[in-house]
PDB file of C-alpha atoms in Angstrom:
ATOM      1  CA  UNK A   1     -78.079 -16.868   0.911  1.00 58.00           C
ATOM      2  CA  UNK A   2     -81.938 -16.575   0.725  1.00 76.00           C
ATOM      3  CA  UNK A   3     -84.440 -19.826  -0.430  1.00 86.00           C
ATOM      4  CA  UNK A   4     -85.199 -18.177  -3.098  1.00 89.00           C
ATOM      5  CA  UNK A   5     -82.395 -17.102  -4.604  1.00 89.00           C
ATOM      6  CA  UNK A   6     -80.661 -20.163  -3.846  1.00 93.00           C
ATOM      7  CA  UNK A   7     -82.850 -21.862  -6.039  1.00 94.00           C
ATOM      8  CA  UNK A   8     -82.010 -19.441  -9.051  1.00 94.00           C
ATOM      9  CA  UNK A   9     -78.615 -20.018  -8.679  1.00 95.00           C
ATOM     10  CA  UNK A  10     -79.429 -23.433  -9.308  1.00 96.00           C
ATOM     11  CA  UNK A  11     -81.224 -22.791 -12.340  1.00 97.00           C
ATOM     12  CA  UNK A  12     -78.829 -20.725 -13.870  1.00 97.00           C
ATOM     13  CA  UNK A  13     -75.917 -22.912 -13.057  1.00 97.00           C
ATOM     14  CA  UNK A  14     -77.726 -25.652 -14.882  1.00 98.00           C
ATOM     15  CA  UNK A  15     -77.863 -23.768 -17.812  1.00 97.00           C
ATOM     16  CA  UNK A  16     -74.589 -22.424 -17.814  1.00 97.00           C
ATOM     17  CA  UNK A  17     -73.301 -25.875 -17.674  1.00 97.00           C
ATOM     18  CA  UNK A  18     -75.670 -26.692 -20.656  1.00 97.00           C
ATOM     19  CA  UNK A  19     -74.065 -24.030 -22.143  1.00 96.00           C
ATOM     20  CA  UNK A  20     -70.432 -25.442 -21.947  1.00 96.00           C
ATOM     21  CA  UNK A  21     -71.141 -28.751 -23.024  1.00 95.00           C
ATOM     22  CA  UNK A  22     -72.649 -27.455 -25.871  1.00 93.00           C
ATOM     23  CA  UNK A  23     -76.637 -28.350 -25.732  1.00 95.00           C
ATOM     24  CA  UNK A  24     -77.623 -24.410 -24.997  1.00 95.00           C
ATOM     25  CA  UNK A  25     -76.418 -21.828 -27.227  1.00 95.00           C
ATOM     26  CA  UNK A  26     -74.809 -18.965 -25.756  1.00 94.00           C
ATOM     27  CA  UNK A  27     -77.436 -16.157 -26.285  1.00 94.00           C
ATOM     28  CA  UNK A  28     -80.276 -17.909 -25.053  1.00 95.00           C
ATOM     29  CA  UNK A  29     -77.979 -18.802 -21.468  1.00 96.00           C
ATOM     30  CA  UNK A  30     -77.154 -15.200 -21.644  1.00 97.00           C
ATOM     31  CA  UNK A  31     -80.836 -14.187 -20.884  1.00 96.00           C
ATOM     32  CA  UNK A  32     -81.477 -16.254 -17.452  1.00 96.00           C
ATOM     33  CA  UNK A  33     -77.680 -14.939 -16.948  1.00 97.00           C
ATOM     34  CA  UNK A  34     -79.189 -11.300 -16.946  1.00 97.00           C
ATOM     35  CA  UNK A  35     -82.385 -11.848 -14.814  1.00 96.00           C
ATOM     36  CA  UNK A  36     -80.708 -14.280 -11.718  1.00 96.00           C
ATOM     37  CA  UNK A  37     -77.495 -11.467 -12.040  1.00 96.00           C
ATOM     38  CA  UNK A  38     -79.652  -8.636 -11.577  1.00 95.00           C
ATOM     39  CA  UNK A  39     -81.540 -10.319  -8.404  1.00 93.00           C
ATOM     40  CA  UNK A  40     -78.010 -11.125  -7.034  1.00 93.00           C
ATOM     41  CA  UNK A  41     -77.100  -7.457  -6.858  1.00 93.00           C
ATOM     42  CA  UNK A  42     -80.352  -5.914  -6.232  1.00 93.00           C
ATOM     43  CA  UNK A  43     -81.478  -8.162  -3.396  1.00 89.00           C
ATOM     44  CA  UNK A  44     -78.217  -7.885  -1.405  1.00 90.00           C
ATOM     45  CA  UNK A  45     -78.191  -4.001  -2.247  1.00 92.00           C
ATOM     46  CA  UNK A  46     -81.642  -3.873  -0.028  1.00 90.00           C
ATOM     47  CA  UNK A  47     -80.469  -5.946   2.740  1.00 88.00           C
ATOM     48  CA  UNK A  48     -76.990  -3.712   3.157  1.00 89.00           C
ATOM     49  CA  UNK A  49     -79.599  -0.625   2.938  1.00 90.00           C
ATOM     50  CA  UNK A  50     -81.663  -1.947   5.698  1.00 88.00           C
ATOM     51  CA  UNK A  51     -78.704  -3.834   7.788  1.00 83.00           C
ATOM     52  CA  UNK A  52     -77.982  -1.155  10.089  1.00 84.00           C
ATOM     53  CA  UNK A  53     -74.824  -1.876  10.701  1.00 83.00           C
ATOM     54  CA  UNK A  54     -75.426  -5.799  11.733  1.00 83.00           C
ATOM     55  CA  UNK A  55     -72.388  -7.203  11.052  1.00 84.00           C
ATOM     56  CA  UNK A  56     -74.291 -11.019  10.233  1.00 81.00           C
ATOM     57  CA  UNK A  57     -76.404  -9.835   7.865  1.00 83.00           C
ATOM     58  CA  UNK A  58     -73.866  -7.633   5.677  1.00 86.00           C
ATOM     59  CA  UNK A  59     -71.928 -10.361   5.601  1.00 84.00           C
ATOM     60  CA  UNK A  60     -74.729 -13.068   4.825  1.00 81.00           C
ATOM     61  CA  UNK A  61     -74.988 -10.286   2.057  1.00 84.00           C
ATOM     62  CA  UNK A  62     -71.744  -9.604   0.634  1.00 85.00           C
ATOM     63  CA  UNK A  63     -71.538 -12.931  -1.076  1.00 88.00           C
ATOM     64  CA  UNK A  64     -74.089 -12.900  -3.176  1.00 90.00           C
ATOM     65  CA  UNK A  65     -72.474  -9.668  -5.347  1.00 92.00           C
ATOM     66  CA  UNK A  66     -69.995 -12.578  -6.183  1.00 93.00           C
ATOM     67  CA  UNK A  67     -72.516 -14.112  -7.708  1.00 94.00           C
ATOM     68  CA  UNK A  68     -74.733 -11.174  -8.960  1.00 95.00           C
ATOM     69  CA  UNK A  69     -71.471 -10.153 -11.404  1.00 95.00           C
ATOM     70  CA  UNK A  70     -70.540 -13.220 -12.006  1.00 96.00           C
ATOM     71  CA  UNK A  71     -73.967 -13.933 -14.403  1.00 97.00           C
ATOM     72  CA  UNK A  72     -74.150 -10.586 -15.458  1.00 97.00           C
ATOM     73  CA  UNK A  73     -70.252 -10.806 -16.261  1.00 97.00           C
ATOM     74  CA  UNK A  74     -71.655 -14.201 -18.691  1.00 96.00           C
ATOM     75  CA  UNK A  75     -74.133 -12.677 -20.113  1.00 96.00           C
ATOM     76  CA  UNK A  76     -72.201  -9.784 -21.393  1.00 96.00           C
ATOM     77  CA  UNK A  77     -69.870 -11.761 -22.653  1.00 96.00           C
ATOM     78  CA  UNK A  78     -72.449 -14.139 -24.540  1.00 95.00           C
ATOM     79  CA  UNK A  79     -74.096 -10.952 -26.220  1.00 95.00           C
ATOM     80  CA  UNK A  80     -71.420  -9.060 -27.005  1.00 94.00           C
ATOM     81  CA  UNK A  81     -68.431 -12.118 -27.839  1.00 91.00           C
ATOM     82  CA  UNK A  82     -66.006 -10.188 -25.764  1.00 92.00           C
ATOM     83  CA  UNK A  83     -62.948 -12.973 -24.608  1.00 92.00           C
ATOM     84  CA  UNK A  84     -63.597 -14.103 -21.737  1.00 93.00           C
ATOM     85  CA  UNK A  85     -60.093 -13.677 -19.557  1.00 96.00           C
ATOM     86  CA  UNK A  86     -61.109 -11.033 -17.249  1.00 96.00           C
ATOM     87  CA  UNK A  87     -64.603 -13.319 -16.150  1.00 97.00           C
ATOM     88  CA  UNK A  88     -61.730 -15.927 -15.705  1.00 96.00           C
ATOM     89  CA  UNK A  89     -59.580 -13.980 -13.491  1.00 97.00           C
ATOM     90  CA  UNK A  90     -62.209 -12.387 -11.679  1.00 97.00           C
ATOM     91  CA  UNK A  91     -63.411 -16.441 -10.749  1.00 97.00           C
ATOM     92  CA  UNK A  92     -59.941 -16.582  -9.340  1.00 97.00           C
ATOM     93  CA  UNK A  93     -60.750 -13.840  -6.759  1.00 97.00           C
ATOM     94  CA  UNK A  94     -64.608 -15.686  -6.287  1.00 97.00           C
ATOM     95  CA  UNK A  95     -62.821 -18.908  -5.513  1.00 97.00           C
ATOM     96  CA  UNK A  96     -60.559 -17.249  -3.015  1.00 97.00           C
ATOM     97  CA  UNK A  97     -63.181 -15.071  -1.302  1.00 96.00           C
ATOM     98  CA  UNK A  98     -65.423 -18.586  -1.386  1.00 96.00           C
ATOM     99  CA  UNK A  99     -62.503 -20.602   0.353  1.00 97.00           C
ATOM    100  CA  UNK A 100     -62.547 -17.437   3.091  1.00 96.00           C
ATOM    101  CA  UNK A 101     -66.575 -17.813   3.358  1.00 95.00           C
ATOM    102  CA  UNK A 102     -66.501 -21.550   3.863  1.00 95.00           C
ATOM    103  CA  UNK A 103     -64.071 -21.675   6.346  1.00 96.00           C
ATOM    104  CA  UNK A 104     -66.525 -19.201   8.176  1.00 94.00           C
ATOM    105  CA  UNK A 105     -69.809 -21.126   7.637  1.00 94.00           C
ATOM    106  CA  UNK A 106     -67.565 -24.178   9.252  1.00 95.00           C
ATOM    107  CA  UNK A 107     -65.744 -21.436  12.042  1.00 93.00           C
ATOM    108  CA  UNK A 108     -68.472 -18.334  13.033  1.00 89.00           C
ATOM    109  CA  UNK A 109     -71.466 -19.176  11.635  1.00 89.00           C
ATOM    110  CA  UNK A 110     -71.610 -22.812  13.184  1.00 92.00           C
ATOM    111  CA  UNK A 111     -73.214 -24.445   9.190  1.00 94.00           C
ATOM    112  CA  UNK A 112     -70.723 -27.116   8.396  1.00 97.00           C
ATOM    113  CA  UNK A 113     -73.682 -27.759   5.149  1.00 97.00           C
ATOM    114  CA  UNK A 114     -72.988 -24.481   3.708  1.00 95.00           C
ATOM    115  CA  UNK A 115     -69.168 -24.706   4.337  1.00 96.00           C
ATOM    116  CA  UNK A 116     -68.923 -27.506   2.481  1.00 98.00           C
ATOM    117  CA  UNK A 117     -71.336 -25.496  -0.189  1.00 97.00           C
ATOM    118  CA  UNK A 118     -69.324 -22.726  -0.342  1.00 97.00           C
ATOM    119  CA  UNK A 119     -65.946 -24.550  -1.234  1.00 98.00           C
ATOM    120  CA  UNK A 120     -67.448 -26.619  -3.780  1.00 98.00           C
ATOM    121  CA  UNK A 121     -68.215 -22.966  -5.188  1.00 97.00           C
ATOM    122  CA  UNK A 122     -65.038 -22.439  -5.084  1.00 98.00           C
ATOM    123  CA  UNK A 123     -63.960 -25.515  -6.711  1.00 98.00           C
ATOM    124  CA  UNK A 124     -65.942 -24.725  -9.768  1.00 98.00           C
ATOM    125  CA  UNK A 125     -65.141 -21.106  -9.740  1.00 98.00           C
ATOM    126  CA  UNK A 126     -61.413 -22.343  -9.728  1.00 98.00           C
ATOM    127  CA  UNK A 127     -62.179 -24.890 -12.979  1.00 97.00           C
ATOM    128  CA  UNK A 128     -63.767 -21.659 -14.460  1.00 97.00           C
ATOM    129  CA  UNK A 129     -60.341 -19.297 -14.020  1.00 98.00           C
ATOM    130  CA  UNK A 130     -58.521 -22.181 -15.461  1.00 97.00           C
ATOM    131  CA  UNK A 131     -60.996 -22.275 -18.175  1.00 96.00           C
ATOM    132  CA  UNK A 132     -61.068 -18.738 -19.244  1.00 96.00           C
ATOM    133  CA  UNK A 133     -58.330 -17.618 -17.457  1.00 96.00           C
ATOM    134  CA  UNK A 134     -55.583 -19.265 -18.334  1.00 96.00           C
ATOM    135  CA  UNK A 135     -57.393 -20.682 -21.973  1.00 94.00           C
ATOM    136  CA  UNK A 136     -57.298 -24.557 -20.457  1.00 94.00           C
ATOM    137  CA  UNK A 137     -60.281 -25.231 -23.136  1.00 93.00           C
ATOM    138  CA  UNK A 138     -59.463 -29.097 -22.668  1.00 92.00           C
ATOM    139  CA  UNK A 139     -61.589 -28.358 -18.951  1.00 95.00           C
ATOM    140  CA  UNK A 140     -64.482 -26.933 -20.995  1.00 95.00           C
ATOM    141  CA  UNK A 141     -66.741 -30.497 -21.158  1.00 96.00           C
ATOM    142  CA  UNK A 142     -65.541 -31.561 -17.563  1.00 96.00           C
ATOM    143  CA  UNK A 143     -66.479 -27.825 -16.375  1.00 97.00           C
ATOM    144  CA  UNK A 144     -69.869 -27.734 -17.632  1.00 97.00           C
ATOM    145  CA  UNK A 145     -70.482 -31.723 -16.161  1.00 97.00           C
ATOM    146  CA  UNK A 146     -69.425 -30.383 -12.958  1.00 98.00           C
ATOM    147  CA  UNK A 147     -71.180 -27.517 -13.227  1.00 98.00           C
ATOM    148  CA  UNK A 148     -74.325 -29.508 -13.661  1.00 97.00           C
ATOM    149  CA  UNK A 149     -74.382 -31.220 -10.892  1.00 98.00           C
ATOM    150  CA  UNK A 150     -73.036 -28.864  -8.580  1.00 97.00           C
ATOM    151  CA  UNK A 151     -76.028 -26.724  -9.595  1.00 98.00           C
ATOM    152  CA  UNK A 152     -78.217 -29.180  -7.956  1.00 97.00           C
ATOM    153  CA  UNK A 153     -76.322 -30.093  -4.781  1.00 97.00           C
ATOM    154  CA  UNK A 154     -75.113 -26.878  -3.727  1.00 97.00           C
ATOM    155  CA  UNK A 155     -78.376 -25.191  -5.160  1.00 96.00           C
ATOM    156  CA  UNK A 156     -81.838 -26.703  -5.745  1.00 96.00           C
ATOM    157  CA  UNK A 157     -81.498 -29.188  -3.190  1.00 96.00           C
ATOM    158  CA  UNK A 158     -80.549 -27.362  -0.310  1.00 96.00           C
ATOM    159  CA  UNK A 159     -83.300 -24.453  -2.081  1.00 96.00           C
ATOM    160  CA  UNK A 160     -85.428 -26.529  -1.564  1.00 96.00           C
ATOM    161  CA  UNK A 161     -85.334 -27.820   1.879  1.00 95.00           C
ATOM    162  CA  UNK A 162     -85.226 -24.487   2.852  1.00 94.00           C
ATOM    163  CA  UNK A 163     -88.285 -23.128   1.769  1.00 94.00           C
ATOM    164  CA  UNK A 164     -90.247 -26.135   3.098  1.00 94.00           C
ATOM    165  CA  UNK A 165     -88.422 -25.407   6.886  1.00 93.00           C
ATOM    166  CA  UNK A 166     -86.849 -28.923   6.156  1.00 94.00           C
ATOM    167  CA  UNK A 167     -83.107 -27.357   6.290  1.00 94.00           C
ATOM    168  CA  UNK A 168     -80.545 -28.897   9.032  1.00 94.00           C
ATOM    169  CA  UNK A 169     -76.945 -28.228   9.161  1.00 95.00           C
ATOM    170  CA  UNK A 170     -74.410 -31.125  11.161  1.00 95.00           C
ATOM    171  CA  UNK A 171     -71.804 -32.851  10.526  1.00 96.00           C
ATOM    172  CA  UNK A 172     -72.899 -36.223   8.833  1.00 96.00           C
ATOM    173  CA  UNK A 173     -74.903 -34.194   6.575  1.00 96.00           C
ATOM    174  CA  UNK A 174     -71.952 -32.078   5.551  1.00 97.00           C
ATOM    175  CA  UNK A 175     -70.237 -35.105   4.861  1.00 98.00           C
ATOM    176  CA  UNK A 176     -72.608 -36.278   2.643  1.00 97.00           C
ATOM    177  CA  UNK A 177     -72.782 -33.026   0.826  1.00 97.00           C
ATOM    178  CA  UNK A 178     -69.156 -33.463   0.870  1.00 97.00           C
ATOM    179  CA  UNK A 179     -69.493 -37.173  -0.546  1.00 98.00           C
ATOM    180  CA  UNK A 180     -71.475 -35.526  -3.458  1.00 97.00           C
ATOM    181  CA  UNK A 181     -69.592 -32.944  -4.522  1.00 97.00           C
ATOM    182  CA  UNK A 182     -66.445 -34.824  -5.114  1.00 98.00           C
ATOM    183  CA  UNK A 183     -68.726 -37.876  -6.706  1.00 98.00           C
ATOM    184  CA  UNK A 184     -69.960 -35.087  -9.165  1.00 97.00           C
ATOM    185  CA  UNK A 185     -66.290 -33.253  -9.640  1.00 97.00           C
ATOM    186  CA  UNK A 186     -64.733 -37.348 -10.670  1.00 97.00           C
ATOM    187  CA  UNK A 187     -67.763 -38.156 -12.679  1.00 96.00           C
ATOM    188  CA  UNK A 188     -67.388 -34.234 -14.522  1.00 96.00           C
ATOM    189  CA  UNK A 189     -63.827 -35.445 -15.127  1.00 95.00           C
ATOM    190  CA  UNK A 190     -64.871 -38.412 -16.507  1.00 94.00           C
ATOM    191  CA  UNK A 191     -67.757 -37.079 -18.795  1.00 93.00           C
ATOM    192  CA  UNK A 192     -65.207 -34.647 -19.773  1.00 91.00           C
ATOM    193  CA  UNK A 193     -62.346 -36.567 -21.350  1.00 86.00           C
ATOM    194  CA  UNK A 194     -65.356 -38.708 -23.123  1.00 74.00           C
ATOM    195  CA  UNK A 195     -66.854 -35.218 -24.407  1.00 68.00           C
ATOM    196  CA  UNK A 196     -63.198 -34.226 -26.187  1.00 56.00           C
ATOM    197  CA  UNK A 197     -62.479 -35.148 -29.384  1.00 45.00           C
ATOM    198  CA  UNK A 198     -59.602 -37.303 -29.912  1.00 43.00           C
ATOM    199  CA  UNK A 199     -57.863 -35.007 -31.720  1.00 41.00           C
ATOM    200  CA  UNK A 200     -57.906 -32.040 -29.439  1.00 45.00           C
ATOM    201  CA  UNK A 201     -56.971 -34.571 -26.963  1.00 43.00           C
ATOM    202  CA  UNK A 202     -53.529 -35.034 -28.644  1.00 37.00           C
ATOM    203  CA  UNK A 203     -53.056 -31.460 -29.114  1.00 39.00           C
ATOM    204  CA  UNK A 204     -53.494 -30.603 -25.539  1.00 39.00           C
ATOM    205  CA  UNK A 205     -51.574 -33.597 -24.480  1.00 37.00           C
ATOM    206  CA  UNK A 206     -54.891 -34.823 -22.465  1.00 37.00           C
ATOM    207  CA  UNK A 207     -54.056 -38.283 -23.748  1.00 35.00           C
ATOM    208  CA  UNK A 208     -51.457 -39.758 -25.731  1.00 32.00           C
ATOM    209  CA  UNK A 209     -52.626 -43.637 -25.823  1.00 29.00           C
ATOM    210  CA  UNK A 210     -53.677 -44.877 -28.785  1.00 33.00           C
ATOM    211  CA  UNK A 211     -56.891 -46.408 -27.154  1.00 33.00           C
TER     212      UNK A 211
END
């Protein structure tokens, strides 16, 4: 994935998480939801025009149209209120297809950084199918928490590094990536069950302790 639209995905993970835990409406999320989803599926349409046939770079490609529908996939939804089961089941074929791509960033590409990146994607695009997918709205404040941070690790931190030449890929650093990204998914969780109301929290059997 480019620099630069690394960097967007950053941003508009940050405001989608915004979104879920309630501090950005909908609409307004929907509009950066539009612009980063049409660079995520015009940009990768160029480089497959120009690829030639290289293998690497259609594949460096391909990923990004996960992406690229993904926000435009929000942003419908935001604008129009459509439910939002199909987005959730389609970020149950995103997490798989991220799962497939990490393994490959650790396996042919030789970038144990981005591995880790990629299945932290597909970590949160899991928490998102069980979200919308299968209705688990007691995930919605943990979601957007993780979503958060995850927008910063996996996106405008490494974003940056890479457009100042800085970037370096080994295994310590993909541990510490590694270190993050679970650090952010516990402290999501946490923020989460704080962010429920106690009543929904008895509903959904979340907690049943009086405390």
């Amino acid at each position: 994935m480019s620099s630069v639209g690394l960097l967007y995905v950053g941003a508009v993970l940050f405001i989608n998480g915004l979104m879920l835990i309630g501090v950005v409406p909908g609409k307004s999320a929907a509009i950066l939801n539009f612009f980063v989803g049409v660079m995520q599926v015009v940009f990768p349409t160029i480089i497959l025009i120009q690829a030639n046939n290289d293998l690497p770079t259609i594949f460096g490609a391909a990923g990004l149209y996960l992406f690229g529908f993904t926000y435009l996939y929000v942003g419908i939804l935001q604008v129009t209120g459509v439910s939002g089961e199909g987005l959730g089941w389609f970020s149950l074929f995103v997490s798989a297809c991220a799962v497939v791509i990490g393994a490959l960033q650790f396996t042919l590409v030789g970038d144990p950084v981005f591995g880790v990146i990629w299945l932290t994607w597909a970590v949160l695009w899991f928490l998102f199918f069980l979200l919308l997918g299968l209705g688990r709205e007691s995930l919605t404040y943990a979601t957007g928490w993780f979503t958060i941070f995850v927008a910063h690790i996996t996106g405008t931190i490494p974003a940056f590094f890479l457009l100042v030449g800085r970037y370096d890929t080994n295994a310590g650093l993909a541990l510490l990536v590694t270190v993050a990204a679970v650090a952010a998914l516990v402290a999501g969780l946490f923020l989460g069950r704080k962010g429920i109301p106690r009543g929904k929290r008895s509903e959904e059997g979340a907690a049943v302790s009086p405390a």
